[in-house]
Amino acid sequence: EDKVVQSPLSLVVHEGDTVTLNCSYEVTNFRSLLWYKQEKKAPTFLFMLTSSGIEKKSGRLSSILDKKELSSILNITATQTGDSAIYLCAVGRGTGTASKLTFGTGTRLQVTL
Amino acid sequence: GAGVSQSPSNKVTEKGKDVELRCDPISGHTALYWYRQSLGQGLEFLIYFQGNSAPDKSGLPSDRFSAERTGGSVSTLTIQRTQQEDSAVYLCASSPWGDQPQHFGDGTRLSIL
């Protein structure tokens, strides 16, 4: 059975701290790994990592895919209260014309002043 | 609009009734996906449509669930004879084509009394 596991389940940090969120997966027909940020409603796309793009960076956020270890990390440096959200890891899989995403249950991040 | 649009945003109905949920994808996106997010659970894939290919229905939990996509754009997810376990947030996503990042709508919160 396809599985995506995220850790920690929740995290409370002080503004300015650096955090690392973890995602490990066991899926058949791996195609990609995606990170999303979910605040109130729609998950917002952050990064997509594939065999041809294993490291991505945008501002204070960065992510690395380790295909050997079947895992990924999402780093957030100099955290701000606006980073408080649930961070979702999803793995795109399948042999069809599009990727079906299997999601982890998320890491809830709270950034305090 | 610029993003994925879903309606209604909230739906409350009695057990046994049929419901229809609507999704209007980002203009030009050929791939459309439905997911379900139940309380305390990760997002669960239901179905996807990609261009003129046959839809991948492998995630639909029972034959009470069906979906169609007319004219390659708007999609409707129909749940017949609703049960209490169908209560969840139903999220729609679209992407330019099958292996591109999926962008989500705000979802429809379905409550079955």
Coordinates of N, CA and C in Angstrom, one line a residue:
Chain A
E1 N 0.8 -1.2 0.0 CA 0.0 0.0 0.0 C 0.9 1.2 0.0
D2 N 0.6 2.2 -0.9 CA 1.3 3.5 -0.9 C 1.2 4.2 0.4
K3 N 2.3 4.8 0.8 CA 2.3 5.4 2.1 C 3.2 6.7 2.1
V4 N 2.8 7.7 2.7 CA 3.6 8.9 2.9 C 3.5 9.3 4.4
V5 N 4.7 9.4 5.0 CA 4.7 9.7 6.5 C 5.5 11.0 6.7
Q6 N 4.9 11.9 7.5 CA 5.5 13.2 7.8 C 5.9 13.2 9.3
S7 N 7.0 13.9 9.6 CA 7.3 14.1 11.0 C 8.0 15.5 11.1
P8 N 7.9 16.1 12.3 CA 7.0 15.7 13.4 C 5.6 16.0 13.0
L9 N 4.6 15.6 13.8 CA 3.2 15.9 13.6 C 2.9 17.3 13.9
S10 N 3.6 17.9 14.9 CA 3.4 19.3 15.2 C 4.7 19.9 15.8
L11 N 4.8 21.2 15.7 CA 6.0 21.8 16.1 C 5.7 23.3 16.4
V12 N 6.3 23.7 17.6 CA 6.1 25.1 18.0 C 7.5 25.7 18.1
V13 N 7.7 26.8 17.4 CA 9.0 27.5 17.4 C 8.9 29.0 17.6
H14 N 10.0 29.6 17.9 CA 10.0 31.1 18.1 C 10.3 31.7 16.8
E15 N 9.8 32.9 16.6 CA 10.1 33.6 15.3 C 11.6 33.8 15.2
G16 N 12.1 33.5 14.0 CA 13.6 33.6 13.8 C 14.3 32.3 13.8
D17 N 13.6 31.3 14.4 CA 14.2 29.9 14.4 C 14.2 29.3 13.0
T18 N 15.0 28.3 12.8 CA 15.0 27.5 11.6 C 14.4 26.1 11.8
V19 N 13.5 25.7 10.9 CA 12.9 24.4 11.1 C 13.1 23.5 10.0
T20 N 13.1 22.2 10.2 CA 13.2 21.2 9.2 C 12.1 20.2 9.3
L21 N 11.3 20.1 8.3 CA 10.2 19.1 8.3 C 10.5 17.9 7.4
N22 N 10.1 16.8 7.8 CA 10.5 15.5 7.2 C 9.4 14.8 6.5
C23 N 9.7 14.1 5.4 CA 8.7 13.4 4.7 C 9.4 12.1 4.1
S24 N 8.8 11.0 4.4 CA 9.3 9.7 3.8 C 8.2 9.0 3.1
Y25 N 8.5 8.2 2.1 CA 7.4 7.6 1.3 C 7.8 6.2 0.8
E26 N 6.7 5.5 0.6 CA 6.8 4.2 0.0 C 5.7 4.1 -1.0
V27 N 6.0 4.3 -2.3 CA 4.9 4.3 -3.3 C 5.4 3.5 -4.5
T28 N 4.5 3.0 -5.3 CA 4.9 2.4 -6.6 C 4.7 3.4 -7.6
N29 N 5.6 3.3 -8.6 CA 5.5 4.2 -9.8 C 5.7 5.7 -9.4
F30 N 6.7 6.0 -8.6 CA 7.0 7.3 -8.2 C 7.2 8.3 -9.4
R31 N 6.6 9.5 -9.3 CA 6.8 10.4 -10.4 C 7.4 11.8 -9.9
S32 N 6.9 12.2 -8.7 CA 7.3 13.5 -8.1 C 7.0 13.5 -6.7
L33 N 7.6 14.5 -6.0 CA 7.2 14.8 -4.6 C 6.9 16.3 -4.5
L34 N 5.8 16.6 -3.9 CA 5.4 18.0 -3.8 C 5.2 18.4 -2.3
W35 N 5.5 19.7 -2.1 CA 5.2 20.3 -0.8 C 4.1 21.4 -1.0
Y36 N 3.1 21.4 0.0 CA 2.1 22.4 0.0 C 2.0 23.0 1.4
K37 N 1.5 24.2 1.4 CA 1.2 24.9 2.7 C -0.3 25.1 2.8
Q38 N -0.9 24.6 3.9 CA -2.4 24.8 4.0 C -2.6 25.6 5.3
E39 N -3.2 26.8 5.1 CA -3.6 27.6 6.2 C -5.0 27.4 6.6
K40 N -6.0 28.0 5.8 CA -7.4 27.8 6.2 C -8.1 26.9 5.2
K41 N -7.9 27.1 4.0 CA -8.7 26.3 3.0 C -7.8 25.6 2.0
A42 N -7.5 26.2 0.8 CA -6.8 25.5 -0.2 C -5.4 25.3 0.1
P43 N -4.8 24.1 -0.1 CA -3.4 23.9 0.0 C -2.7 24.8 -1.1
T44 N -1.7 25.5 -0.7 CA -0.9 26.3 -1.7 C 0.4 25.6 -2.1
F45 N 0.6 25.5 -3.4 CA 1.8 24.8 -3.9 C 3.1 25.6 -3.5
L46 N 4.1 24.8 -3.0 CA 5.4 25.4 -2.7 C 6.4 24.9 -3.7
F47 N 6.7 23.6 -3.7 CA 7.7 23.0 -4.5 C 7.3 21.7 -5.1
M48 N 7.9 21.4 -6.3 CA 7.8 20.0 -6.9 C 9.2 19.5 -7.2
L49 N 9.5 18.3 -6.7 CA 10.8 17.7 -6.9 C 10.7 16.5 -7.7
T50 N 11.6 16.3 -8.6 CA 11.5 15.1 -9.5 C 13.0 14.5 -9.6
S51 N 13.1 13.5 -10.3 CA 14.4 12.9 -10.5 C 15.4 13.9 -11.2
S52 N 14.8 14.8 -12.0 CA 15.6 15.8 -12.7 C 15.7 17.1 -12.0
G53 N 15.1 17.2 -10.8 CA 15.2 18.4 -10.0 C 15.0 18.1 -8.6
I54 N 16.2 17.8 -7.9 CA 16.1 17.2 -6.6 C 16.2 18.3 -5.5
E55 N 16.5 19.5 -5.9 CA 16.7 20.6 -4.9 C 16.0 21.9 -5.4
K56 N 15.2 22.5 -4.6 CA 14.5 23.7 -4.9 C 14.6 24.7 -3.8
K57 N 14.7 26.0 -4.2 CA 14.8 27.1 -3.1 C 13.9 28.3 -3.6
S58 N 13.2 28.8 -2.6 CA 12.5 30.1 -2.9 C 12.5 30.9 -1.6
G59 N 13.3 31.9 -1.6 CA 13.4 32.8 -0.4 C 13.9 32.0 0.8
R60 N 13.1 32.0 1.8 CA 13.5 31.4 3.1 C 13.2 29.9 3.1
L61 N 12.5 29.4 2.1 CA 12.2 28.0 2.0 C 13.0 27.2 1.0
S62 N 13.4 26.0 1.4 CA 14.1 25.2 0.5 C 13.7 23.7 0.7
S63 N 14.0 22.9 -0.3 CA 13.6 21.5 -0.2 C 14.5 20.6 -1.0
I64 N 14.8 19.4 -0.4 CA 15.7 18.5 -1.1 C 15.0 17.1 -1.1
L65 N 15.2 16.4 -2.3 CA 14.6 15.1 -2.4 C 15.8 14.1 -2.4
D66 N 15.7 13.1 -1.6 CA 16.7 12.0 -1.5 C 16.1 10.7 -2.1
K67 N 16.2 10.4 -3.3 CA 15.6 9.3 -3.9 C 16.1 8.0 -3.4
K68 N 17.4 8.0 -3.0 CA 17.9 6.8 -2.4 C 17.3 6.4 -1.1
E69 N 17.1 7.4 -0.2 CA 16.5 7.2 1.1 C 15.0 7.3 1.0
L70 N 14.4 7.6 -0.1 CA 12.9 7.8 -0.3 C 12.4 8.8 0.7
S71 N 13.0 10.0 0.7 CA 12.6 11.0 1.7 C 12.9 12.4 1.1
S72 N 12.3 13.3 1.8 CA 12.5 14.7 1.5 C 12.5 15.6 2.7
I73 N 13.1 16.7 2.7 CA 13.0 17.7 3.8 C 12.6 19.0 3.2
L74 N 11.9 19.8 4.1 CA 11.5 21.1 3.8 C 12.1 22.0 4.9
N75 N 13.0 22.9 4.5 CA 13.6 23.8 5.5 C 13.0 25.2 5.4
I76 N 12.8 25.8 6.5 CA 12.3 27.2 6.6 C 13.3 27.9 7.5
T77 N 14.0 28.9 7.0 CA 14.9 29.7 7.8 C 14.3 31.0 8.3
A78 N 14.7 31.5 9.4 CA 14.2 32.8 9.9 C 12.7 32.9 9.9
T79 N 12.1 31.9 10.6 CA 10.7 31.7 10.5 C 10.0 33.0 11.0
Q80 N 8.8 33.2 10.4 CA 7.9 34.3 10.8 C 6.5 33.8 11.2
T81 N 5.7 34.6 11.9 CA 4.4 34.1 12.3 C 3.6 33.7 11.1
G82 N 3.8 34.4 10.0 CA 3.0 34.0 8.8 C 3.4 32.7 8.2
D83 N 4.4 32.0 8.7 CA 4.7 30.7 8.3 C 3.9 29.6 9.0
S84 N 3.1 30.1 10.0 CA 2.3 29.1 10.8 C 1.2 28.5 9.9
A85 N 1.2 27.2 9.8 CA 0.3 26.5 8.8 C 0.5 25.0 9.0
I86 N -0.2 24.3 8.2 CA 0.0 22.8 8.1 C 0.8 22.6 6.8
Y87 N 1.9 21.9 6.9 CA 2.7 21.7 5.7 C 2.5 20.2 5.2
L88 N 2.0 20.1 4.0 CA 1.7 18.8 3.5 C 2.7 18.3 2.4
C89 N 3.1 17.1 2.6 CA 3.9 16.4 1.6 C 3.1 15.5 0.8
A90 N 3.3 15.5 -0.5 CA 2.5 14.6 -1.4 C 3.4 14.0 -2.4
V91 N 3.1 12.7 -2.7 CA 3.9 12.0 -3.7 C 3.1 11.7 -5.0
G92 N 3.5 12.2 -6.1 CA 2.8 11.9 -7.4 C 3.2 10.5 -7.9
R93 N 2.2 9.7 -8.2 CA 2.5 8.3 -8.6 C 1.5 7.9 -9.7
G94 N 1.8 6.7 -10.3 CA 0.9 6.2 -11.3 C 1.6 6.0 -12.6
T95 N 0.9 5.3 -13.5 CA 1.5 5.0 -14.8 C 0.6 5.7 -15.9
G96 N -0.4 6.4 -15.5 CA -1.4 6.9 -16.5 C -0.9 8.3 -17.0
T97 N -1.8 9.0 -17.5 CA -1.5 10.3 -18.2 C -1.3 11.4 -17.2
A98 N -1.7 11.2 -15.9 CA -1.5 12.2 -14.9 C -1.1 11.6 -13.6
S99 N -0.5 12.4 -12.7 CA 0.0 11.9 -11.4 C -1.2 11.9 -10.4
K100 N -1.4 10.8 -9.7 CA -2.3 10.8 -8.5 C -1.4 11.1 -7.3
L101 N -1.9 12.0 -6.5 CA -1.1 12.4 -5.3 C -1.6 11.6 -4.1
T102 N -0.6 11.1 -3.4 CA -0.8 10.5 -2.1 C -0.2 11.4 -1.1
F103 N -1.0 11.9 -0.1 CA -0.6 12.9 0.8 C -0.3 12.2 2.2
G104 N 0.7 12.9 2.9 CA 0.9 12.6 4.3 C -0.2 13.4 5.1
T105 N -0.2 13.2 6.4 CA -1.2 13.8 7.2 C -0.8 15.2 7.6
G106 N 0.5 15.6 7.3 CA 0.9 17.0 7.5 C 1.7 17.2 8.8
T107 N 2.4 18.3 8.8 CA 3.1 18.8 10.0 C 2.5 20.2 10.3
R108 N 1.9 20.3 11.5 CA 1.4 21.6 11.9 C 2.5 22.4 12.6
L109 N 2.8 23.5 12.0 CA 3.8 24.4 12.5 C 3.2 25.7 13.1
Q110 N 3.6 26.0 14.3 CA 3.2 27.2 14.9 C 4.4 28.0 15.2
V111 N 4.5 29.3 14.7 CA 5.6 30.2 15.0 C 5.1 31.3 15.9
T112 N 5.7 31.4 17.1 CA 5.3 32.3 18.1 C 6.3 33.5 18.2
L113 N 5.8 34.6 18.7 CA 6.6 35.8 18.9 C 7.6 35.6 20.0
Chain B
G1 N -12.0 33.3 -13.4 CA -11.1 33.7 -12.4 C -9.7 33.1 -12.5
A2 N -8.9 33.6 -11.6 CA -7.5 33.2 -11.7 C -7.2 31.8 -11.1
G3 N -8.0 31.4 -10.2 CA -7.8 30.1 -9.5 C -8.9 29.1 -9.8
V4 N -8.7 28.0 -9.1 CA -9.7 26.9 -9.2 C -10.9 27.4 -8.3
S5 N -12.1 27.3 -8.9 CA -13.3 27.7 -8.2 C -14.2 26.5 -7.9
Q6 N -14.7 26.4 -6.7 CA -15.6 25.3 -6.3 C -16.9 25.9 -5.7
S7 N -17.9 25.2 -5.9 CA -19.2 25.6 -5.3 C -20.1 24.3 -5.1
P8 N -20.9 24.4 -4.0 CA -21.0 25.5 -3.0 C -19.8 25.4 -2.1
S9 N -19.5 26.4 -1.3 CA -18.4 26.3 -0.3 C -18.8 25.4 0.9
N10 N -20.1 25.4 1.2 CA -20.6 24.6 2.3 C -21.9 23.9 1.8
K11 N -22.1 22.7 2.2 CA -23.3 22.0 1.9 C -23.7 21.1 3.0
V12 N -25.0 21.3 3.5 CA -25.5 20.5 4.6 C -26.7 19.7 4.0
T13 N -26.8 18.4 4.2 CA -27.9 17.7 3.6 C -28.2 16.5 4.5
E14 N -29.4 15.9 4.3 CA -29.8 14.8 5.1 C -29.3 13.5 4.5
K15 N -29.0 12.6 5.4 CA -28.6 11.2 4.9 C -29.6 10.7 3.9
G16 N -29.0 10.1 2.9 CA -29.9 9.5 1.8 C -30.1 10.4 0.6
K17 N -29.9 11.7 0.8 CA -30.0 12.6 -0.4 C -28.8 12.5 -1.3
D18 N -29.1 13.0 -2.5 CA -28.0 13.1 -3.5 C -27.4 14.5 -3.5
V19 N -26.1 14.6 -3.7 CA -25.5 16.0 -3.8 C -24.6 16.1 -5.0
E20 N -24.5 17.3 -5.5 CA -23.6 17.6 -6.6 C -22.7 18.7 -6.2
L21 N -21.4 18.5 -6.4 CA -20.4 19.5 -6.1 C -19.7 19.9 -7.5
R22 N -19.4 21.2 -7.6 CA -19.0 21.7 -8.9 C -17.5 22.2 -8.8
C23 N -16.8 22.0 -9.8 CA -15.4 22.5 -9.9 C -15.2 23.2 -11.2
D24 N -14.6 24.4 -11.2 CA -14.3 25.1 -12.4 C -12.8 25.3 -12.4
P25 N -12.0 24.6 -13.2 CA -10.6 24.6 -13.1 C -10.0 25.9 -13.7
I26 N -8.7 26.1 -13.5 CA -8.0 27.2 -14.0 C -8.0 27.1 -15.6
S27 N -8.3 28.2 -16.2 CA -8.5 28.2 -17.7 C -7.2 27.7 -18.4
G28 N -7.4 26.8 -19.3 CA -6.3 26.2 -20.0 C -5.8 24.9 -19.4
H29 N -6.1 24.6 -18.2 CA -5.6 23.4 -17.5 C -6.4 22.2 -18.1
T30 N -5.6 21.2 -18.6 CA -6.2 20.0 -19.2 C -6.5 18.9 -18.1
A31 N -5.8 19.0 -17.0 CA -6.0 17.9 -16.0 C -6.8 18.4 -14.8
L32 N -7.7 17.6 -14.4 CA -8.6 18.0 -13.2 C -8.7 16.8 -12.3
Y33 N -8.6 17.1 -11.0 CA -8.5 16.1 -10.0 C -9.5 16.4 -8.8
W34 N -10.1 15.3 -8.3 CA -10.9 15.4 -7.0 C -10.2 14.7 -5.9
Y35 N -10.2 15.3 -4.7 CA -9.7 14.7 -3.5 C -10.7 14.9 -2.4
R36 N -10.5 14.1 -1.3 CA -11.4 14.3 -0.1 C -10.5 14.4 1.1
Q37 N -10.8 15.3 2.0 CA -10.1 15.5 3.2 C -11.0 15.3 4.4
S38 N -10.9 14.2 5.0 CA -11.7 13.9 6.2 C -11.0 14.3 7.5
L39 N -11.8 14.6 8.5 CA -11.3 15.1 9.8 C -10.2 14.1 10.3
G40 N -9.0 14.7 10.5 CA -7.9 13.9 11.1 C -7.2 13.0 10.0
Q41 N -7.6 13.1 8.8 CA -7.0 12.2 7.8 C -6.3 13.1 6.7
G42 N -5.4 12.5 6.0 CA -4.8 13.2 4.9 C -5.7 13.3 3.7
L43 N -5.3 14.1 2.7 CA -6.1 14.2 1.5 C -6.1 12.8 0.8
E44 N -7.2 12.4 0.3 CA -7.4 11.1 -0.4 C -7.8 11.3 -1.8
F45 N -7.1 10.7 -2.8 CA -7.4 10.8 -4.2 C -8.7 10.1 -4.5
L46 N -9.5 10.8 -5.3 CA -10.8 10.2 -5.8 C -10.7 9.8 -7.3
I47 N -10.5 10.8 -8.1 CA -10.6 10.6 -9.6 C -9.8 11.7 -10.3
Y48 N -9.3 11.4 -11.5 CA -8.8 12.5 -12.3 C -9.2 12.4 -13.7
F49 N -9.3 13.5 -14.4 CA -9.5 13.7 -15.8 C -8.3 14.3 -16.5
Q50 N -7.9 13.8 -17.6 CA -6.7 14.3 -18.3 C -7.1 14.4 -19.8
G51 N -7.3 15.6 -20.3 CA -7.6 15.8 -21.7 C -8.8 14.9 -22.1
N52 N -8.6 14.2 -23.2 CA -9.7 13.3 -23.8 C -9.5 11.8 -23.3
S53 N -8.5 11.6 -22.5 CA -8.3 10.2 -22.0 C -9.4 9.8 -21.0
A54 N -9.6 8.5 -20.9 CA -10.6 8.0 -20.0 C -10.2 8.4 -18.6
P55 N -11.1 8.8 -17.7 CA -10.8 9.2 -16.4 C -10.3 8.0 -15.6
D56 N -9.4 8.4 -14.6 CA -8.9 7.4 -13.7 C -9.8 7.4 -12.4
K57 N -10.6 6.4 -12.3 CA -11.6 6.4 -11.2 C -11.2 5.6 -10.0
S58 N -9.9 5.2 -10.0 CA -9.5 4.2 -9.0 C -9.6 4.6 -7.6
G59 N -9.8 5.9 -7.2 CA -9.9 6.3 -5.9 C -11.3 6.4 -5.4
L60 N -12.3 6.3 -6.2 CA -13.7 6.4 -5.8 C -14.0 5.3 -4.8
P61 N -14.6 5.7 -3.6 CA -14.8 4.7 -2.5 C -15.9 3.8 -2.7
S62 N -16.9 4.1 -3.5 CA -18.0 3.2 -3.8 C -18.7 3.7 -5.0
D63 N -19.7 2.8 -5.5 CA -20.4 3.2 -6.7 C -21.4 4.3 -6.5
R64 N -21.5 4.8 -5.3 CA -22.4 5.9 -5.0 C -21.7 7.2 -5.5
F65 N -20.4 7.2 -5.8 CA -19.7 8.3 -6.2 C -19.4 8.3 -7.7
S66 N -19.7 9.4 -8.4 CA -19.4 9.5 -9.8 C -19.0 10.9 -10.1
A67 N -18.3 11.1 -11.2 CA -17.9 12.4 -11.6 C -17.9 12.5 -13.2
E68 N -18.1 13.7 -13.6 CA -18.0 13.9 -15.1 C -17.4 15.3 -15.3
R69 N -16.8 15.4 -16.5 CA -16.2 16.6 -16.9 C -16.7 16.9 -18.3
T70 N -17.5 18.0 -18.4 CA -18.1 18.4 -19.7 C -17.3 19.4 -20.4
G71 N -17.1 19.1 -21.7 CA -16.4 20.1 -22.6 C -14.9 20.3 -22.2
G72 N -14.4 19.4 -21.4 CA -13.0 19.5 -21.0 C -12.7 20.6 -20.0
S73 N -13.8 21.1 -19.4 CA -13.6 22.2 -18.4 C -14.2 21.9 -17.1
V74 N -15.4 22.4 -16.8 CA -16.1 22.2 -15.6 C -16.4 20.7 -15.2
S75 N -16.2 20.4 -14.0 CA -16.5 19.0 -13.5 C -17.5 19.0 -12.4
T76 N -18.3 18.0 -12.3 CA -19.3 17.8 -11.3 C -19.0 16.4 -10.6
L77 N -18.9 16.4 -9.3 CA -18.8 15.2 -8.5 C -20.1 15.0 -7.9
T78 N -20.7 13.8 -8.1 CA -22.0 13.5 -7.6 C -21.9 12.3 -6.6
I79 N -22.6 12.5 -5.4 CA -22.6 11.5 -4.4 C -24.1 11.1 -4.2
Q80 N -24.4 9.9 -4.5 CA -25.8 9.4 -4.4 C -26.1 8.8 -3.0
R81 N -27.3 8.9 -2.5 CA -27.7 8.3 -1.3 C -26.6 8.5 -0.2
T82 N -26.4 9.8 0.1 CA -25.3 10.1 1.0 C -25.4 9.4 2.4
Q83 N -24.2 9.1 2.9 CA -24.1 8.5 4.2 C -23.3 9.5 5.1
Q84 N -23.3 9.3 6.4 CA -22.6 10.2 7.3 C -21.1 10.1 7.1
E85 N -20.6 9.0 6.7 CA -19.2 8.9 6.5 C -18.7 9.7 5.3
D86 N -19.6 10.2 4.5 CA -19.3 11.0 3.4 C -18.9 12.4 3.8
S87 N -19.2 12.8 5.0 CA -18.9 14.1 5.5 C -17.4 14.4 5.4
A88 N -17.0 15.4 4.8 CA -15.6 15.7 4.5 C -15.5 17.0 3.7
V89 N -14.3 17.5 3.5 CA -14.1 18.6 2.6 C -13.6 18.0 1.3
Y90 N -14.3 18.3 0.2 CA -14.0 17.8 -1.1 C -13.3 18.9 -1.9
L91 N -12.0 18.6 -2.3 CA -11.1 19.5 -2.9 C -10.9 19.1 -4.4
C92 N -11.0 20.1 -5.2 CA -10.7 20.0 -6.6 C -9.4 20.7 -6.9
A93 N -8.6 20.1 -7.8 CA -7.3 20.7 -8.3 C -7.2 20.6 -9.8
S94 N -6.4 21.4 -10.4 CA -6.1 21.3 -11.8 C -4.7 21.6 -12.1
S95 N -4.2 21.1 -13.2 CA -2.8 21.4 -13.6 C -2.8 21.5 -15.1
P96 N -1.8 22.2 -15.6 CA -1.7 22.4 -17.1 C -1.8 21.1 -17.9
W97 N -1.0 20.1 -17.4 CA -1.2 18.7 -18.0 C -0.7 17.8 -16.9
G98 N -0.6 16.5 -17.2 CA -0.6 15.5 -16.1 C 0.5 15.6 -15.1
D99 N 1.7 16.0 -15.5 CA 2.8 15.9 -14.5 C 3.2 17.3 -14.0
Q100 N 2.4 18.2 -14.1 CA 2.6 19.6 -13.6 C 2.0 19.7 -12.2
P101 N 2.5 20.7 -11.4 CA 1.9 20.9 -10.0 C 0.4 21.1 -10.1
Q102 N -0.3 20.5 -9.1 CA -1.7 20.6 -9.0 C -2.0 21.8 -8.1
H103 N -3.0 22.7 -8.6 CA -3.4 23.8 -7.8 C -4.8 23.6 -7.4
F104 N -5.0 23.9 -6.1 CA -6.3 23.5 -5.4 C -7.3 24.6 -5.3
G105 N -8.5 24.3 -5.3 CA -9.6 25.2 -4.9 C -9.8 25.2 -3.4
D106 N -10.7 26.0 -2.9 CA -10.9 26.1 -1.5 C -11.8 25.0 -0.9
G107 N -12.4 24.2 -1.8 CA -13.1 23.0 -1.3 C -14.6 23.3 -1.1
T108 N -15.3 22.2 -1.0 CA -16.7 22.2 -0.5 C -16.7 21.4 0.8
R109 N -17.2 22.0 1.8 CA -17.4 21.3 3.1 C -18.7 20.7 3.1
L110 N -18.8 19.3 3.1 CA -20.0 18.6 3.0 C -20.3 18.0 4.4
S111 N -21.5 18.3 4.9 CA -21.9 17.7 6.2 C -23.2 17.0 6.0
I112 N -23.2 15.7 6.4 CA -24.4 14.8 6.3 C -25.0 14.7 7.6
L113 N -26.3 15.1 7.8 CA -26.9 15.0 9.1 C -27.6 13.6 9.3

